[in-house]
Structures are given as structure tokens and as C-alpha cells.
Short mmCIF file of C-alpha atoms and ligand atoms in Angstrom, two decimals:
data_model
loop_
_atom_site.label_atom_id
_atom_site.label_comp_id
_atom_site.label_asym_id
_atom_site.label_seq_id
_atom_site.Cartn_x
_atom_site.Cartn_y
_atom_site.Cartn_z
CA MET A 1 1.35 -37.89 -0.35
CA PRO A 2 4.79 -38.75 -1.78
CA ILE A 3 7.72 -39.22 0.56
CA VAL A 4 9.27 -35.78 0.97
CA GLU A 5 11.99 -35.57 3.58
CA LYS A 6 12.51 -32.45 5.64
CA ASN A 7 16.10 -31.10 5.40
CA GLU A 8 16.71 -33.16 2.23
CA THR A 9 18.01 -31.40 -0.88
CA TYR A 10 16.19 -31.96 -4.19
CA ILE A 11 16.47 -30.77 -7.76
CA GLY A 12 13.30 -29.65 -9.54
CA ARG A 13 11.83 -27.51 -12.28
CA VAL A 14 9.76 -24.48 -11.23
CA VAL A 15 6.33 -24.74 -12.83
CA ASP A 16 4.63 -21.62 -11.50
CA LEU A 17 4.98 -18.45 -9.42
CA THR A 18 2.50 -17.77 -6.59
CA HIS A 19 1.02 -14.33 -5.90
CA GLU A 20 3.47 -14.13 -2.98
CA GLY A 21 6.36 -14.46 -5.43
CA HIS A 22 7.28 -18.04 -4.48
CA GLY A 23 8.37 -20.52 -7.16
CA VAL A 24 6.37 -23.79 -7.19
CA VAL A 25 8.15 -27.13 -7.66
CA LYS A 26 6.34 -30.46 -7.47
CA ILE A 27 7.34 -33.91 -6.24
CA ASP A 28 4.74 -36.09 -7.94
CA ARG A 29 1.80 -33.72 -7.40
CA TYR A 30 2.87 -32.42 -4.00
CA PRO A 31 3.68 -28.67 -4.28
CA ILE A 32 6.67 -27.10 -2.55
CA PHE A 33 6.95 -23.32 -2.40
CA VAL A 34 10.44 -21.90 -2.82
CA PRO A 35 10.96 -18.13 -2.32
CA GLN A 36 13.25 -16.45 -4.90
CA ALA A 37 12.83 -19.24 -7.49
CA LEU A 38 11.31 -18.31 -10.85
CA THR A 39 9.08 -20.13 -13.36
CA ASP A 40 11.00 -22.37 -15.83
CA GLU A 41 14.12 -22.50 -13.69
CA THR A 42 15.78 -25.74 -12.65
CA ILE A 43 16.78 -25.35 -9.03
CA ARG A 44 18.40 -27.15 -6.15
CA TYR A 45 16.38 -26.59 -2.97
CA LYS A 46 16.29 -27.82 0.59
CA VAL A 47 12.92 -28.80 2.06
CA ILE A 48 12.43 -26.87 5.30
CA LYS A 49 8.80 -27.56 6.10
CA VAL A 50 6.49 -30.45 5.23
CA ASN A 51 2.75 -29.89 5.71
CA LYS A 52 -0.01 -32.31 4.75
CA LYS A 53 -0.91 -30.65 1.45
CA TYR A 54 2.20 -28.58 0.63
CA GLY A 55 5.73 -27.85 1.77
CA PHE A 56 8.27 -25.03 1.82
CA GLY A 57 11.79 -25.07 0.46
CA LYS A 58 14.87 -22.84 0.58
CA LEU A 59 16.67 -22.08 -2.64
CA VAL A 60 20.20 -23.57 -2.60
CA ASP A 61 21.21 -22.64 -6.14
CA VAL A 62 19.80 -22.09 -9.59
CA ILE A 63 21.00 -24.73 -12.06
CA GLU A 64 19.22 -23.31 -15.10
CA GLU A 65 18.22 -19.63 -14.90
CA SER A 66 15.05 -18.01 -16.20
CA GLU A 67 15.61 -15.33 -18.82
CA ASN A 68 13.60 -13.06 -16.50
CA ARG A 69 16.10 -13.34 -13.63
CA VAL A 70 17.99 -10.11 -12.82
CA THR A 71 20.51 -9.19 -10.12
CA PRO A 72 18.73 -7.33 -7.27
CA PRO A 73 20.43 -3.95 -6.82
CA CYS A 74 19.61 -3.66 -3.09
CA ASP A 75 22.24 -4.84 -0.57
CA TYR A 76 19.56 -5.78 1.98
CA TYR A 77 17.27 -7.67 -0.41
CA GLN A 78 18.10 -11.20 0.79
CA LYS A 79 17.19 -10.34 4.40
CA CYS A 80 14.59 -7.56 4.24
CA GLY A 81 10.87 -8.31 3.93
CA GLY A 82 10.02 -5.03 2.18
CA CYS A 83 10.42 -6.19 -1.45
CA GLN A 84 9.84 -9.69 -2.82
CA LEU A 85 10.42 -9.38 -6.57
CA GLN A 86 13.71 -7.54 -7.12
CA HIS A 87 15.16 -10.72 -8.71
CA LEU A 88 12.46 -10.67 -11.41
CA SER A 89 12.78 -8.27 -14.39
CA TYR A 90 10.38 -5.34 -14.19
CA GLU A 91 8.61 -6.37 -17.43
CA ALA A 92 8.01 -9.84 -15.98
CA GLN A 93 6.75 -8.32 -12.70
CA LEU A 94 4.10 -6.40 -14.64
CA GLU A 95 3.05 -9.55 -16.49
CA MET A 96 2.98 -11.54 -13.23
CA LYS A 97 0.67 -8.96 -11.64
CA ARG A 98 -1.71 -9.13 -14.60
CA GLU A 99 -1.67 -12.94 -14.39
CA GLN A 100 -2.65 -12.70 -10.75
CA VAL A 101 -5.74 -10.67 -11.67
CA VAL A 102 -6.53 -13.05 -14.58
CA ASN A 103 -6.29 -16.04 -12.22
CA LEU A 104 -8.69 -14.42 -9.79
CA PHE A 105 -11.30 -13.03 -12.13
CA HIS A 106 -11.17 -15.49 -15.07
CA ARG A 107 -10.45 -18.73 -13.18
CA LYS A 108 -11.70 -18.31 -9.60
CA GLY A 109 -14.50 -15.84 -10.40
CA LYS A 110 -15.36 -17.51 -13.77
CA MET A 111 -15.70 -14.07 -15.41
CA THR A 112 -13.83 -15.31 -18.46
CA ASP A 113 -15.06 -12.63 -20.83
CA VAL A 114 -13.86 -9.65 -18.73
CA PRO A 115 -10.97 -7.86 -20.49
CA ILE A 116 -7.98 -7.48 -18.17
CA HIS A 117 -5.58 -4.96 -19.61
CA PRO A 118 -1.78 -5.03 -19.32
CA THR A 119 -0.48 -3.70 -16.00
CA VAL A 120 0.31 0.02 -16.20
CA GLY A 121 3.96 0.22 -15.14
CA MET A 122 6.49 2.91 -14.21
CA ALA A 123 9.25 4.18 -16.48
CA GLU A 124 11.65 4.42 -13.51
CA PRO A 125 10.41 1.95 -10.90
CA TRP A 126 12.73 3.06 -8.03
CA HIS A 127 12.61 5.72 -5.27
CA TYR A 128 8.84 5.92 -5.65
CA ARG A 129 7.65 5.76 -2.03
CA ASN A 130 6.62 9.14 -0.59
CA LYS A 131 5.97 7.67 2.86
CA THR A 132 8.28 5.54 4.90
CA GLN A 133 7.55 4.02 8.29
CA ILE A 134 10.80 2.96 9.94
CA PRO A 135 10.78 0.78 13.08
CA VAL A 136 13.31 1.81 15.72
CA GLY A 137 15.08 -0.62 18.06
CA ALA A 138 18.49 -1.36 19.53
CA THR A 139 21.02 -4.18 19.70
CA LYS A 140 21.81 -5.84 23.04
CA GLU A 141 24.85 -3.59 23.20
CA GLY A 142 22.65 -0.50 22.84
CA ALA A 143 23.40 0.50 19.23
CA VAL A 144 20.34 2.15 17.67
CA GLN A 145 18.78 0.19 14.81
CA MET A 146 16.54 1.65 12.17
CA GLY A 147 15.44 -0.15 9.06
CA PHE A 148 12.81 -2.66 8.02
CA TYR A 149 11.55 -5.97 9.31
CA ARG A 150 13.07 -9.26 8.27
CA GLN A 151 10.58 -11.37 6.25
CA ARG A 152 7.76 -12.72 8.41
CA SER A 153 9.30 -11.37 11.62
CA HIS A 154 9.68 -8.20 13.64
CA ASP A 155 13.50 -8.37 13.77
CA ILE A 156 14.82 -5.05 12.54
CA ILE A 157 17.30 -5.14 9.65
CA ASP A 158 19.42 -2.06 10.30
CA MET A 159 19.87 -0.16 7.05
CA ASP A 160 21.25 3.08 5.66
CA GLU A 161 19.38 3.18 2.41
CA CYS A 162 16.19 1.81 0.88
CA LEU A 163 16.02 1.92 -2.93
CA ILE A 164 12.25 2.23 -3.15
CA GLN A 165 12.01 5.31 -0.96
CA ASP A 166 13.02 8.79 -2.03
CA ASP A 167 16.65 9.64 -1.34
CA ILE A 168 15.82 12.54 1.01
CA GLN A 169 14.05 10.01 3.23
CA ASN A 170 17.25 7.94 3.35
CA GLN A 171 19.28 11.02 4.30
CA ILE A 172 16.83 12.05 7.04
CA MET A 173 16.68 8.47 8.35
CA ARG A 174 20.50 8.37 8.72
CA GLU A 175 20.55 11.76 10.47
CA ILE A 176 17.80 10.76 12.92
CA LYS A 177 19.58 7.49 13.75
CA GLN A 178 22.67 9.49 14.63
CA LEU A 179 20.67 11.98 16.76
CA VAL A 180 18.84 9.21 18.66
CA GLN A 181 22.20 7.62 19.47
CA GLN A 182 23.80 10.97 20.39
CA TYR A 183 21.02 12.01 22.80
CA GLY A 184 20.59 8.52 24.24
CA ILE A 185 16.85 8.40 23.49
CA SER A 186 15.48 5.04 24.56
CA THR A 187 14.15 2.83 21.79
CA TYR A 188 11.04 0.68 21.96
CA ASN A 189 11.15 -3.01 22.78
CA GLU A 190 8.06 -4.64 21.35
CA GLN A 191 8.12 -7.80 23.51
CA ARG A 192 8.46 -5.91 26.78
CA HIS A 193 6.39 -2.92 25.65
CA GLN A 194 9.11 -0.69 27.09
CA GLY A 195 11.23 2.13 25.72
CA LEU A 196 10.19 5.36 24.03
CA LEU A 197 10.82 5.72 20.32
CA ARG A 198 8.77 3.22 18.26
CA HIS A 199 8.78 4.43 14.65
CA ILE A 200 9.96 7.31 12.51
CA VAL A 201 7.50 8.19 9.78
CA ILE A 202 8.72 10.41 6.95
CA ARG A 203 6.24 11.77 4.38
CA LEU A 204 7.15 13.67 1.26
CA GLY A 205 5.10 15.85 -1.08
CA HIS A 206 6.39 14.46 -4.39
CA PHE A 207 5.84 17.61 -6.45
CA THR A 208 6.37 20.20 -3.69
CA ASN A 209 9.34 18.46 -2.00
CA GLU A 210 7.82 19.29 1.39
CA VAL A 211 8.74 16.83 4.11
CA MET A 212 6.93 15.85 7.34
CA VAL A 213 8.79 13.91 10.04
CA ILE A 214 6.79 12.10 12.72
CA PHE A 215 8.34 10.65 15.88
CA VAL A 216 6.01 7.89 17.11
CA VAL A 217 6.55 7.53 20.87
CA ASN A 218 5.42 5.24 23.66
CA GLY A 219 5.09 8.27 25.93
CA LYS A 220 4.02 11.90 25.72
CA LYS A 221 7.10 13.80 24.65
CA LEU A 222 10.30 13.57 22.65
CA PRO A 223 13.34 14.35 24.87
CA HIS A 224 15.81 16.95 23.48
CA ALA A 225 13.08 18.00 21.07
CA ASP A 226 14.42 21.57 20.58
CA ALA A 227 17.93 20.44 19.69
CA ILE A 228 16.64 17.68 17.39
CA VAL A 229 14.27 20.06 15.61
CA GLU A 230 17.05 22.60 15.13
CA THR A 231 19.51 20.11 13.67
CA LEU A 232 16.93 18.51 11.39
CA THR A 233 15.49 21.75 10.02
CA GLN A 234 18.91 23.34 9.49
CA THR A 235 20.27 20.26 7.73
CA PHE A 236 17.09 19.69 5.69
CA PRO A 237 15.26 22.92 4.80
CA ALA A 238 12.68 20.75 2.95
CA ILE A 239 11.29 19.70 6.35
CA LYS A 240 8.13 21.79 6.81
CA SER A 241 6.51 19.87 9.64
CA ILE A 242 7.79 17.84 12.61
CA LYS A 243 5.31 16.01 14.82
CA VAL A 244 5.18 13.75 17.82
CA ASN A 245 2.60 10.98 17.61
CA VAL A 246 1.56 9.49 20.93
CA HIS A 247 1.17 5.71 20.75
CA ARG A 248 1.10 3.88 24.09
CA GLU A 249 -0.88 0.82 23.05
CA LYS A 250 0.61 -2.63 22.72
CA SER A 251 -0.35 -3.15 19.09
CA ASN A 252 0.98 -3.67 15.58
CA VAL A 253 -0.65 -0.48 14.36
CA ILE A 254 2.12 1.99 13.56
CA MET A 255 0.61 5.30 14.68
CA GLY A 256 -1.57 6.33 17.62
CA THR A 257 -4.62 8.55 17.25
CA THR A 258 -3.20 11.79 18.71
CA SER A 259 -0.24 13.89 17.74
CA HIS A 260 1.15 17.38 18.32
CA THR A 261 3.26 19.62 16.16
CA LEU A 262 6.84 20.37 17.27
CA TYR A 263 7.74 22.49 14.28
CA GLY A 264 6.10 24.14 11.27
CA LYS A 265 2.73 23.29 9.73
CA ASP A 266 0.24 20.59 10.77
CA TYR A 267 0.30 19.19 7.24
CA ILE A 268 2.37 19.04 4.08
CA GLU A 269 1.21 19.86 0.57
CA ASP A 270 1.31 18.05 -2.75
CA THR A 271 -0.21 18.26 -6.21
CA LEU A 272 -1.94 15.47 -8.14
CA ASN A 273 -2.98 16.13 -11.75
CA ASP A 274 -2.85 19.91 -11.02
CA ILE A 275 -5.10 19.66 -7.95
CA HIS A 276 -3.52 20.92 -4.77
CA PHE A 277 -3.77 18.84 -1.58
CA GLU A 278 -3.02 19.37 2.10
CA ILE A 279 -2.18 16.10 3.84
CA SER A 280 -2.13 15.79 7.62
CA ASP A 281 -0.28 13.09 9.52
CA LEU A 282 -3.22 10.78 10.25
CA SER A 283 -4.68 10.93 6.73
CA PHE A 284 -4.17 8.30 4.07
CA TYR A 285 -2.35 9.45 0.92
CA GLN A 286 -1.32 7.13 -1.94
CA ILE A 287 2.38 6.31 -1.62
CA ASN A 288 3.32 6.37 -5.33
CA VAL A 289 2.23 9.68 -6.80
CA THR A 290 3.44 9.08 -10.38
CA GLN A 291 1.26 5.98 -10.59
CA THR A 292 -1.61 7.52 -8.62
CA GLN A 293 -2.07 10.11 -11.35
CA LYS A 294 -2.40 7.31 -13.92
CA LEU A 295 -4.75 5.35 -11.60
CA TYR A 296 -7.03 8.36 -11.10
CA ASN A 297 -7.02 9.17 -14.83
CA ILE A 298 -8.31 5.65 -15.51
CA ALA A 299 -10.93 6.00 -12.72
CA VAL A 300 -12.12 9.35 -14.15
CA ASP A 301 -12.22 7.85 -17.62
CA TYR A 302 -14.27 4.85 -16.38
CA ALA A 303 -16.72 7.21 -14.61
CA GLN A 304 -17.69 8.73 -18.03
CA LEU A 305 -18.84 12.01 -16.53
CA THR A 306 -20.62 14.64 -18.63
CA GLY A 307 -21.15 17.35 -16.01
CA ASN A 308 -24.65 16.24 -14.94
CA GLU A 309 -23.85 13.33 -12.67
CA VAL A 310 -24.12 12.91 -8.93
CA VAL A 311 -21.05 10.99 -7.75
CA LEU A 312 -20.43 9.22 -4.42
CA ASP A 313 -16.78 8.62 -3.50
CA ALA A 314 -16.64 6.03 -0.71
CA TYR A 315 -13.46 5.55 1.38
CA CYS A 316 -12.39 8.95 0.03
CA GLY A 317 -9.37 9.76 2.24
CA ILE A 318 -8.44 13.44 1.76
CA GLY A 319 -10.77 13.62 -1.26
CA THR A 320 -8.26 12.87 -4.00
CA ILE A 321 -10.56 10.80 -6.27
CA ALA A 322 -13.59 12.97 -5.45
CA LEU A 323 -11.76 16.19 -6.36
CA SER A 324 -10.45 14.61 -9.58
CA MET A 325 -14.11 14.34 -10.62
CA THR A 326 -15.67 17.56 -9.31
CA ASP A 327 -15.21 19.69 -12.42
CA LYS A 328 -16.87 16.98 -14.55
CA ALA A 329 -19.81 16.25 -12.20
CA LYS A 330 -22.87 18.07 -10.82
CA HIS A 331 -22.12 17.19 -7.21
CA VAL A 332 -19.64 14.85 -5.49
CA TYR A 333 -20.24 13.32 -2.05
CA GLY A 334 -17.30 11.80 -0.16
CA VAL A 335 -17.25 9.61 2.94
CA GLU A 336 -14.27 8.54 5.02
CA VAL A 337 -13.88 7.12 8.53
CA VAL A 338 -10.86 9.22 9.65
CA PRO A 339 -12.16 12.65 10.78
CA GLU A 340 -8.80 14.39 10.15
CA ALA A 341 -8.85 13.17 6.53
CA ILE A 342 -12.35 14.64 6.08
CA GLU A 343 -11.11 17.96 7.50
CA ASP A 344 -8.32 17.81 4.90
CA ALA A 345 -10.85 16.95 2.15
CA LYS A 346 -13.05 19.95 3.03
CA ARG A 347 -10.06 22.32 3.04
CA ASN A 348 -8.80 20.80 -0.21
CA ALA A 349 -12.16 21.37 -1.91
CA GLU A 350 -12.22 24.98 -0.72
CA ASN A 351 -8.57 25.71 -1.60
CA ASN A 352 -9.14 24.43 -5.13
CA GLY A 353 -12.32 26.50 -5.51
CA TYR A 354 -14.82 23.62 -5.69
CA ASP A 355 -18.23 24.31 -4.16
CA ASN A 356 -20.06 21.25 -5.48
CA THR A 357 -18.77 18.80 -2.85
CA THR A 358 -20.01 17.37 0.46
CA PHE A 359 -17.65 15.42 2.70
CA VAL A 360 -18.86 13.42 5.70
CA ALA A 361 -16.81 11.66 8.38
CA GLY A 362 -18.01 8.18 9.39
CA PRO A 363 -18.07 4.54 8.33
CA ALA A 364 -19.06 4.27 4.66
CA GLU A 365 -21.56 1.49 5.48
CA LYS A 366 -23.44 3.84 7.81
CA VAL A 367 -23.18 7.13 5.94
CA ILE A 368 -24.35 5.58 2.65
CA LEU A 369 -27.56 4.55 4.47
CA ASP A 370 -28.05 8.15 5.67
CA TRP A 371 -27.61 9.34 2.08
CA GLN A 372 -30.11 6.76 0.84
CA ARG A 373 -32.65 7.94 3.45
CA ALA A 374 -32.00 11.55 2.40
CA GLY A 375 -32.99 10.61 -1.16
CA ILE A 376 -29.57 11.07 -2.77
CA GLN A 377 -29.45 9.14 -6.03
CA PRO A 378 -25.94 8.72 -7.40
CA ASP A 379 -25.24 8.10 -11.08
CA VAL A 380 -21.70 6.94 -10.40
CA VAL A 381 -20.15 5.48 -7.24
CA THR A 382 -16.39 5.16 -6.78
CA VAL A 383 -15.07 2.90 -4.02
CA ASP A 384 -11.47 2.56 -2.85
CA PRO A 385 -11.58 0.55 0.39
CA PRO A 386 -8.67 -0.73 2.51
CA ARG A 387 -7.31 -4.27 1.94
CA LYS A 388 -10.22 -5.97 3.68
CA GLY A 389 -12.63 -4.60 1.06
CA CYS A 390 -16.16 -3.24 1.57
CA ASP A 391 -18.53 -4.05 4.39
CA PRO A 392 -21.36 -6.36 3.14
CA THR A 393 -24.00 -3.87 4.36
CA PHE A 394 -22.31 -1.20 2.23
CA ILE A 395 -22.68 -3.47 -0.83
CA GLU A 396 -26.37 -4.06 0.02
CA THR A 397 -27.10 -0.33 0.16
CA LEU A 398 -25.05 0.27 -2.98
CA LYS A 399 -27.27 -2.20 -4.84
CA ALA A 400 -30.38 -0.45 -3.54
CA LEU A 401 -29.03 2.91 -4.74
CA ALA A 402 -28.49 1.33 -8.19
CA PRO A 403 -26.00 3.77 -9.77
CA GLU A 404 -25.41 3.38 -13.53
CA ARG A 405 -21.69 2.76 -13.00
CA ILE A 406 -19.40 1.67 -10.18
CA VAL A 407 -15.67 2.34 -10.37
CA TYR A 408 -13.96 0.00 -7.92
CA VAL A 409 -10.31 0.83 -7.07
CA SER A 410 -8.61 -1.83 -4.96
CA CYS A 411 -5.26 -2.65 -3.39
CA ASN A 412 -6.39 -6.25 -2.86
CA PRO A 413 -7.97 -7.93 -5.91
CA SER A 414 -9.09 -10.95 -3.80
CA THR A 415 -11.49 -8.89 -1.69
CA GLN A 416 -12.38 -6.87 -4.78
CA LEU A 417 -13.48 -10.11 -6.50
CA ARG A 418 -15.47 -11.14 -3.40
CA ASP A 419 -17.30 -7.77 -3.39
CA ILE A 420 -17.88 -7.79 -7.14
CA GLN A 421 -19.39 -11.28 -6.87
CA LEU A 422 -21.93 -9.84 -4.42
CA LEU A 423 -22.82 -7.24 -7.05
CA GLU A 424 -22.77 -9.63 -10.00
CA ASP A 425 -26.53 -10.20 -10.25
CA GLN A 426 -27.03 -6.49 -10.91
CA TYR A 427 -23.68 -5.40 -12.35
CA ARG A 428 -21.51 -6.57 -15.25
CA VAL A 429 -17.74 -6.07 -15.09
CA VAL A 430 -16.83 -4.15 -18.24
CA GLU A 431 -13.03 -4.12 -17.85
CA ILE A 432 -10.20 -4.16 -15.33
CA THR A 433 -6.85 -2.38 -15.43
CA PRO A 434 -4.05 -3.35 -13.03
CA VAL A 435 -1.75 -0.45 -12.09
CA ASP A 436 1.66 -1.04 -10.56
CA MET A 437 1.67 1.18 -7.48
CA PHE A 438 4.26 -0.92 -5.62
CA PRO A 439 7.12 -2.02 -7.94
CA HIS A 440 9.34 -4.88 -6.66
CA THR A 441 6.69 -6.00 -4.18
CA THR A 442 3.92 -8.52 -4.87
CA HIS A 443 1.15 -5.95 -4.27
CA VAL A 444 -1.26 -5.25 -7.12
CA GLU A 445 -3.67 -2.34 -7.48
CA THR A 446 -6.64 -2.66 -9.83
CA VAL A 447 -9.38 -0.44 -11.13
CA ALA A 448 -12.56 -2.11 -12.35
CA LEU A 449 -15.50 -0.63 -14.22
CA LEU A 450 -18.93 -2.11 -13.44
CA GLU A 451 -22.08 -1.26 -15.37
CA ARG A 452 -25.66 -1.87 -14.28
CA ARG A 453 -27.23 -4.79 -16.17
C1 SAM B 1 -7.06 2.76 0.16
S1 SAM B 1 -7.47 4.21 1.08
C2 SAM B 1 -8.13 5.20 -0.22
C3 SAM B 1 -8.23 6.66 0.04
C4 SAM B 1 -8.44 7.56 -1.17
N1 SAM B 1 -9.48 7.07 -2.04
C5 SAM B 1 -7.14 7.77 -1.91
O1 SAM B 1 -7.00 7.31 -3.06
O2 SAM B 1 -6.24 8.42 -1.37
C6 SAM B 1 -8.84 3.66 2.00
C7 SAM B 1 -9.45 4.67 2.92
O3 SAM B 1 -10.60 4.08 3.53
C8 SAM B 1 -10.70 4.58 4.85
N2 SAM B 1 -11.60 3.65 5.57
C9 SAM B 1 -11.32 2.48 6.16
N3 SAM B 1 -12.45 1.90 6.62
C10 SAM B 1 -13.47 2.72 6.31
C11 SAM B 1 -14.88 2.68 6.51
N4 SAM B 1 -15.47 1.66 7.12
N5 SAM B 1 -15.62 3.69 6.05
C12 SAM B 1 -15.05 4.75 5.42
N6 SAM B 1 -13.72 4.84 5.21
C13 SAM B 1 -12.94 3.85 5.64
C14 SAM B 1 -9.26 4.64 5.31
O4 SAM B 1 -9.12 5.52 6.41
C15 SAM B 1 -8.56 5.15 4.05
O5 SAM B 1 -8.50 6.55 4.02
#
């Protein structure tokens, strides 16, 4: 290892960008990761951490700028941990996300002949989030703080506006902050596990403009609920549902498992590719609807349905992928672990007039076994698991069911590669398309088509 001094300032050329958005400089062959530095830049940086195999640096200034560097429009960008790539042009972000998938599948996975298409981007990559989860806290002096966490910490950066969420969410966030202060509602202290109000969750139906507001509390009730509901609903007629979510556990999970409705409906509505959906508070719903439509169109295209196929949609949420395929398939089965989401999926099928669907609540790895025992033979299986990917027993049963095609949608290409490698002896990856669901962050969504060998 070369001599690299902590707290020393160095000048170096950035040779690469990691999937976390950190520039890589090298002293001899020792890599140092510098957040906010870009490939091909010459930078001055201070070494802040020296590990055995790599170090971390802090950008002091950029001596020679990359042509891809842009000025971040957000006032909170330097502090907030929500976005990591606002200083990189959007075109370059899309290319970087594709590179990440190429590195995984071509280099790590040695699947060099798999076509990886350009990342499908957004025309207007701002104000895209339809769900915001805002931590609530207070300063020592008692001023209410609402915003987002500082990078790699749980310190709240108090903010009035976030450029990736819809503007109505910003307006509602500011109003709630004022109401919490006015009524002296106690705010949650994570270290002491004391105080009432933990998070405000605001969900928006992108095409219906219906809003749901959820107060996540370390208790049973929201004090001054009537007055708060009245002010919010009079100021924002778009609010169609206000809920209290009870969350008394000491945990990083944002919402608890029970909630009650203070105002309006138990759900909000939205439309995706002309299919109407009801979404309740505990159900997963993709956060970028414009891009979700493109993602689902690719998934439907990859499924190559003719009207005769039996389709299994695993990790189906409220049935959005399943119902995008129902009018092109003989029968679609969906499985999802959250019972409320399955209730939504059943209602959504009925409301849209589909009678060729079956939705079951339970872990995919268990329910797929039940389906195998019942003799169900799928032609196409779609999977869209959470970041940790599929359970290995699910993959085993999937192989035994031997569908012609698997369409694998993923928000974490590393676990997607791991799962695909388990399938590789029986399935060939035909192509992969990255879709940018989360502009200005380092997250990448991919959809892969696998065909039985
Ligand atoms: C990335 S979301 C996808 C949902 C849906 N396909 C969509 O596009 O809206 C993953 C879903 O998997 C569900 N899930 C997590 N673990 C599961 C498991 N073991 N079995 C079934 N579903 C699971 C989550 O509740 C969540 O709804």
C-alpha cells in the first residue's frame, strides 16, 4: 500500500465513477472514493479515511471540470442524502446507469453476449415522485423539523421543498409543519424512542391528482385531529384520504402494520396505461408513474402473449403488472405477501372487468409450491421482487415449473444477476433494458427477458 496520509490534500485525475456515484482517484493503485467528483476531472481532495484496501476523500475543488458537470438546482443538495447525481447531466446519468448494468452482467456475470439497451429516460426528470416519506423531528429549542436525512445519517435536514417530489406534496408538507408547530404536537426522538409524530407520508395519484396523507405515530391517536383534518382538506381539496398509522416499534421501518382512516376513503386511485387502480396505504405502488408505464410496456412486450398463455406474476403488489397482461393472456395468477395489497389487486381486477385472474396473499416462495402441487403450468412468469431479490426456494420451484419465458423486473440489478445465475443452466438471457425510475439518484431499474434453453 502506498503512503496515503489522512487529512492530507492531494491532486488527482478521476478515472471512474462507482455505482454509488463516487469518483475514483488512485495513488499508485490504491483507490480513493470521492463523492461529487466525476470521471475525467482533475480534482483537489482531502483524504478523510484510510482503510487497508481503499480510502475516502472529500472534494475540495475541481481543477479541470468534466463536460458532464452541471449545477445542481436544489438548494439542499450538498447536505441531503436523497439524491446523489444532480451534479451529473441527465444524459450522462442514463449512460452511467447502463454502464452499471453492463459491468454487472457482462463483466461480473460473464454474459458478454447479452444485449443491454440504452437506459429509458424521462423527458422532464423532476417532480416525479408520487410518494414522499418525510421524517419529523425537532431542534433542541423545539422548532419542528421536517425534511430528509443527511447522507449516511438520521439527522433531519429541515426543508421547504424537494425538487423530485410533486409540488402539491411540498405545499402539504409546509402546511403540516406549521400545524404541528401550532398545536404543539410532540415529535419523535429516534434515540430515546419518545415523542409522537414519526413520519408524514404523502401519496399522490399522478393521473387523478388524488392525495392521501398519513400521520405515522408512536401512539394510538393524532391530537387535534379534527382541526388538522379541517384545515388540510379546506386548503387542499385534492386530499381524499387522511390516515393515522400506528407504529410503536423501535425500528427503521417507516410504517407500522395498522392504520385507521381520519377522513375520506381508505385508498386513493390512479390510472396506469388506462387501467384503473385503487391503492391503500400499506400497499406498494411504483413511485414514478410516467416511467412505470414504459417499464410495464417493455415487460408486456417481453412476455409475448397471444391470448392462450397462463401467466404467474410473483411479488405482484396491487396487481399492476398482472392486470397489464390479463387481456392478452388466458389466466393470470398473482402472489404478494402484503394481504392489503392482495385485497386491492382483487378489487382492481373486478373494477376493470377482468375475470381471468387469481390473487393469493402469502410469500411467493410458498404459494408457488402450492400452485405447482395444484398442477398449474405457467407459460410465462413475471417476477418483481424487493431489493433483496427472490428467495432461493422460489427459484428452485420456478425451474421445476419450467415456463417458456421469465420476465424479471428488478430495482437491484446485483440481486437480479445473482438470481439469474441460479437460472442460467436452464434459461438464456435474451436482452435487458434499464429504465430510469429514480432520476438524480444512483438507483437503477432493469427488466430482463429470459428464455428456456
Ligand atoms: C418492487 S415491489 C413490486 C410490486 C408490483 N410488481 C409493482 O410493480 O407495483 C415488490 C413487492 O414484493 C412484495 N414482497 C416482498 N417479499 C415478498 C415475498 N416473499 N413474497 C411475495 N411478495 C413479497 C412487496 O410487498 C412488494 O409489494
